[in-house]
Amino acid sequence: MKRILLLLTVVVFASCSSDDDAGDIYTSEFEEINATLPQGEWNISTFIDGEEDKTSTFESFIFIFDADGTVEGKTDLFTESGTWAYDNTSSASEKLVLLFGEINPFNEINDDWDIVSLNNSKVELSDDDGNGNIKLLSFTKI
């Protein structure tokens, strides 16, 4: 019996290697964002760009995400159209990609945002520009 146990132990340790490559692993922890965002209207409850709080820039805008990948940011006087997409092809993190035109202030949220957290009433995103500047963006369901 001891020999069988010893043999199994040797086989298990021999089959493990510290340099095993897991390959491209794609997570889908936040995949439900595809169903969550198209449900209702959203506003930006937080937008921090580095040290600067720019939340008030978007305080009058309502965002409507459609299941077809389009998004509108609008007020009573103005509407800006864009696109959105969930992207889990990065091995580093799952992302929400927002693309609007170059019209201010929407050009400030054009990015591939890392999804930090998600529930039915709030989506929290972040982005590191590589120079130590962290941006935070949160959408809250109205």
mmCIF file of C-alpha atoms in Angstrom:
data_model
loop_
_atom_site.group_PDB
_atom_site.id
_atom_site.type_symbol
_atom_site.label_atom_id
_atom_site.label_comp_id
_atom_site.label_asym_id
_atom_site.label_seq_id
_atom_site.Cartn_x
_atom_site.Cartn_y
_atom_site.Cartn_z
ATOM 1 C CA MET A 1 0.000 0.000 0.000
ATOM 2 C CA LYS A 2 2.866 2.358 0.817
ATOM 3 C CA ARG A 3 4.407 1.675 -2.596
ATOM 4 C CA ILE A 4 1.191 2.603 -4.407
ATOM 5 C CA LEU A 5 0.869 5.809 -2.403
ATOM 6 C CA LEU A 6 4.530 6.651 -3.035
ATOM 7 C CA LEU A 7 4.125 5.922 -6.749
ATOM 8 C CA LEU A 8 1.044 8.167 -6.983
ATOM 9 C CA THR A 9 2.864 10.963 -5.186
ATOM 10 C CA VAL A 10 5.831 10.739 -7.553
ATOM 11 C CA VAL A 11 3.538 10.746 -10.607
ATOM 12 C CA VAL A 12 1.635 13.806 -9.361
ATOM 13 C CA PHE A 13 4.789 15.798 -8.631
ATOM 14 C CA ALA A 14 6.463 14.735 -11.857
ATOM 15 C CA SER A 15 3.491 15.856 -13.927
ATOM 16 C CA CYS A 16 3.558 19.347 -12.368
ATOM 17 C CA SER A 17 5.978 21.857 -13.744
ATOM 18 C CA SER A 18 6.685 25.341 -12.506
ATOM 19 C CA ASP A 19 7.053 26.607 -16.061
ATOM 20 C CA ASP A 20 3.689 25.368 -17.339
ATOM 21 C CA ASP A 21 2.145 27.971 -19.646
ATOM 22 C CA ALA A 22 -1.540 28.419 -19.017
ATOM 23 C CA GLY A 23 -1.905 30.035 -22.430
ATOM 24 C CA ASP A 24 -4.433 32.732 -23.078
ATOM 25 C CA ILE A 25 -6.942 32.647 -20.275
ATOM 26 C CA TYR A 26 -9.994 34.791 -20.790
ATOM 27 C CA THR A 27 -12.208 35.488 -17.827
ATOM 28 C CA SER A 28 -15.892 36.290 -17.977
ATOM 29 C CA GLU A 29 -16.583 37.448 -14.425
ATOM 30 C CA PHE A 30 -18.221 40.648 -15.716
ATOM 31 C CA GLU A 31 -19.856 39.264 -18.857
ATOM 32 C CA GLU A 32 -23.302 40.135 -17.472
ATOM 33 C CA ILE A 33 -22.473 43.765 -18.303
ATOM 34 C CA ASN A 34 -23.909 42.955 -21.757
ATOM 35 C CA ALA A 35 -27.322 42.449 -20.151
ATOM 36 C CA THR A 36 -27.001 44.997 -17.324
ATOM 37 C CA LEU A 37 -26.133 48.204 -19.199
ATOM 38 C CA PRO A 38 -29.019 48.068 -21.715
ATOM 39 C CA GLN A 39 -31.511 48.018 -18.826
ATOM 40 C CA GLY A 40 -32.560 51.587 -18.166
ATOM 41 C CA GLU A 41 -30.864 54.943 -17.919
ATOM 42 C CA TRP A 42 -27.539 55.680 -16.256
ATOM 43 C CA ASN A 43 -25.645 58.721 -15.072
ATOM 44 C CA ILE A 44 -22.004 59.262 -14.285
ATOM 45 C CA SER A 45 -21.730 59.321 -10.507
ATOM 46 C CA THR A 46 -17.916 59.497 -10.441
ATOM 47 C CA PHE A 47 -15.347 60.695 -12.939
ATOM 48 C CA ILE A 48 -11.898 61.312 -11.513
ATOM 49 C CA ASP A 49 -8.961 61.972 -13.822
ATOM 50 C CA GLY A 50 -5.791 61.637 -11.766
ATOM 51 C CA GLU A 51 -6.064 64.264 -9.037
ATOM 52 C CA GLU A 52 -8.992 66.107 -10.653
ATOM 53 C CA ASP A 53 -12.650 65.354 -9.908
ATOM 54 C CA LYS A 54 -14.539 65.949 -13.173
ATOM 55 C CA THR A 55 -17.847 64.378 -12.112
ATOM 56 C CA SER A 56 -19.740 67.668 -12.409
ATOM 57 C CA THR A 57 -18.844 67.835 -16.118
ATOM 58 C CA PHE A 58 -21.381 65.068 -16.743
ATOM 59 C CA GLU A 59 -23.971 65.858 -14.041
ATOM 60 C CA SER A 60 -26.746 66.769 -16.479
ATOM 61 C CA PHE A 61 -26.186 63.844 -18.868
ATOM 62 C CA ILE A 62 -28.199 60.650 -19.021
ATOM 63 C CA PHE A 63 -26.635 57.638 -20.738
ATOM 64 C CA ILE A 64 -28.664 55.024 -22.575
ATOM 65 C CA PHE A 65 -26.836 51.847 -23.603
ATOM 66 C CA ASP A 66 -28.493 49.729 -26.292
ATOM 67 C CA ALA A 67 -27.943 45.995 -26.713
ATOM 68 C CA ASP A 68 -26.686 46.618 -30.272
ATOM 69 C CA GLY A 69 -23.550 48.309 -28.884
ATOM 70 C CA THR A 70 -24.622 51.924 -29.294
ATOM 71 C CA VAL A 71 -24.787 54.453 -26.485
ATOM 72 C CA GLU A 72 -26.194 57.956 -26.213
ATOM 73 C CA GLY A 73 -25.258 60.617 -23.731
ATOM 74 C CA LYS A 74 -27.904 63.293 -23.662
ATOM 75 C CA THR A 75 -29.372 66.298 -21.946
ATOM 76 C CA ASP A 76 -32.487 68.257 -22.836
ATOM 77 C CA LEU A 77 -30.463 70.244 -25.388
ATOM 78 C CA PHE A 78 -27.726 67.930 -26.647
ATOM 79 C CA THR A 79 -27.164 64.296 -27.630
ATOM 80 C CA GLU A 80 -23.843 62.603 -28.374
ATOM 81 C CA SER A 81 -23.825 59.110 -29.866
ATOM 82 C CA GLY A 82 -21.119 56.531 -29.417
ATOM 83 C CA THR A 83 -20.454 52.827 -29.093
ATOM 84 C CA TRP A 84 -19.744 50.488 -26.212
ATOM 85 C CA ALA A 85 -18.434 46.927 -26.033
ATOM 86 C CA TYR A 86 -17.474 44.353 -23.442
ATOM 87 C CA ASP A 87 -13.982 42.972 -24.121
ATOM 88 C CA ASN A 88 -12.528 39.957 -22.338
ATOM 89 C CA THR A 89 -9.744 39.192 -24.810
ATOM 90 C CA SER A 90 -7.057 40.742 -22.616
ATOM 91 C CA SER A 91 -5.321 38.351 -20.269
ATOM 92 C CA ALA A 92 -4.920 41.248 -17.825
ATOM 93 C CA SER A 93 -8.531 42.305 -17.243
ATOM 94 C CA GLU A 94 -12.043 42.533 -18.600
ATOM 95 C CA LYS A 95 -12.854 45.852 -20.209
ATOM 96 C CA LEU A 96 -15.665 48.162 -21.169
ATOM 97 C CA VAL A 97 -14.694 49.993 -24.348
ATOM 98 C CA LEU A 98 -16.357 53.402 -24.781
ATOM 99 C CA LEU A 99 -15.971 55.320 -28.042
ATOM 100 C CA PHE A 100 -17.608 58.678 -28.599
ATOM 101 C CA GLY A 101 -16.576 61.381 -31.036
ATOM 102 C CA GLU A 102 -13.970 63.967 -30.202
ATOM 103 C CA ILE A 103 -16.534 66.415 -28.826
ATOM 104 C CA ASN A 104 -15.760 67.641 -25.338
ATOM 105 C CA PRO A 105 -16.482 66.303 -22.673
ATOM 106 C CA PHE A 106 -17.152 62.884 -24.240
ATOM 107 C CA ASN A 107 -13.619 62.624 -25.604
ATOM 108 C CA GLU A 108 -12.477 62.376 -21.977
ATOM 109 C CA ILE A 109 -14.250 59.047 -21.459
ATOM 110 C CA ASN A 110 -13.152 57.439 -24.748
ATOM 111 C CA ASP A 111 -11.124 54.527 -23.440
ATOM 112 C CA ASP A 112 -10.892 50.814 -22.812
ATOM 113 C CA TRP A 113 -11.811 50.857 -19.130
ATOM 114 C CA ASP A 114 -10.946 48.029 -16.744
ATOM 115 C CA ILE A 115 -14.126 46.740 -15.101
ATOM 116 C CA VAL A 116 -13.613 46.927 -11.340
ATOM 117 C CA SER A 117 -17.084 45.974 -10.124
ATOM 118 C CA LEU A 118 -20.560 45.454 -11.491
ATOM 119 C CA ASN A 119 -24.052 44.997 -10.121
ATOM 120 C CA ASN A 120 -27.547 45.850 -11.351
ATOM 121 C CA SER A 121 -27.301 49.459 -10.192
ATOM 122 C CA LYS A 122 -23.628 50.441 -10.520
ATOM 123 C CA VAL A 123 -20.661 49.869 -12.839
ATOM 124 C CA GLU A 124 -17.220 50.906 -11.585
ATOM 125 C CA LEU A 125 -14.356 51.320 -14.046
ATOM 126 C CA SER A 126 -10.713 52.384 -13.917
ATOM 127 C CA ASP A 127 -7.880 53.111 -16.298
ATOM 128 C CA ASP A 128 -4.149 53.544 -15.817
ATOM 129 C CA ASP A 129 -2.567 55.634 -18.568
ATOM 130 C CA GLY A 130 0.839 54.060 -17.910
ATOM 131 C CA ASN A 131 2.269 57.272 -16.437
ATOM 132 C CA GLY A 132 0.802 56.793 -12.974
ATOM 133 C CA ASN A 133 -2.372 58.718 -13.829
ATOM 134 C CA ILE A 134 -5.393 56.706 -12.682
ATOM 135 C CA LYS A 135 -8.862 57.526 -13.969
ATOM 136 C CA LEU A 136 -12.025 56.323 -12.238
ATOM 137 C CA LEU A 137 -15.455 56.250 -13.879
ATOM 138 C CA SER A 138 -18.704 55.025 -12.327
ATOM 139 C CA PHE A 139 -22.124 54.720 -13.909
ATOM 140 C CA THR A 140 -25.120 54.526 -11.567
ATOM 141 C CA LYS A 141 -28.565 53.415 -12.688
ATOM 142 C CA ILE A 142 -31.180 56.129 -12.407
#
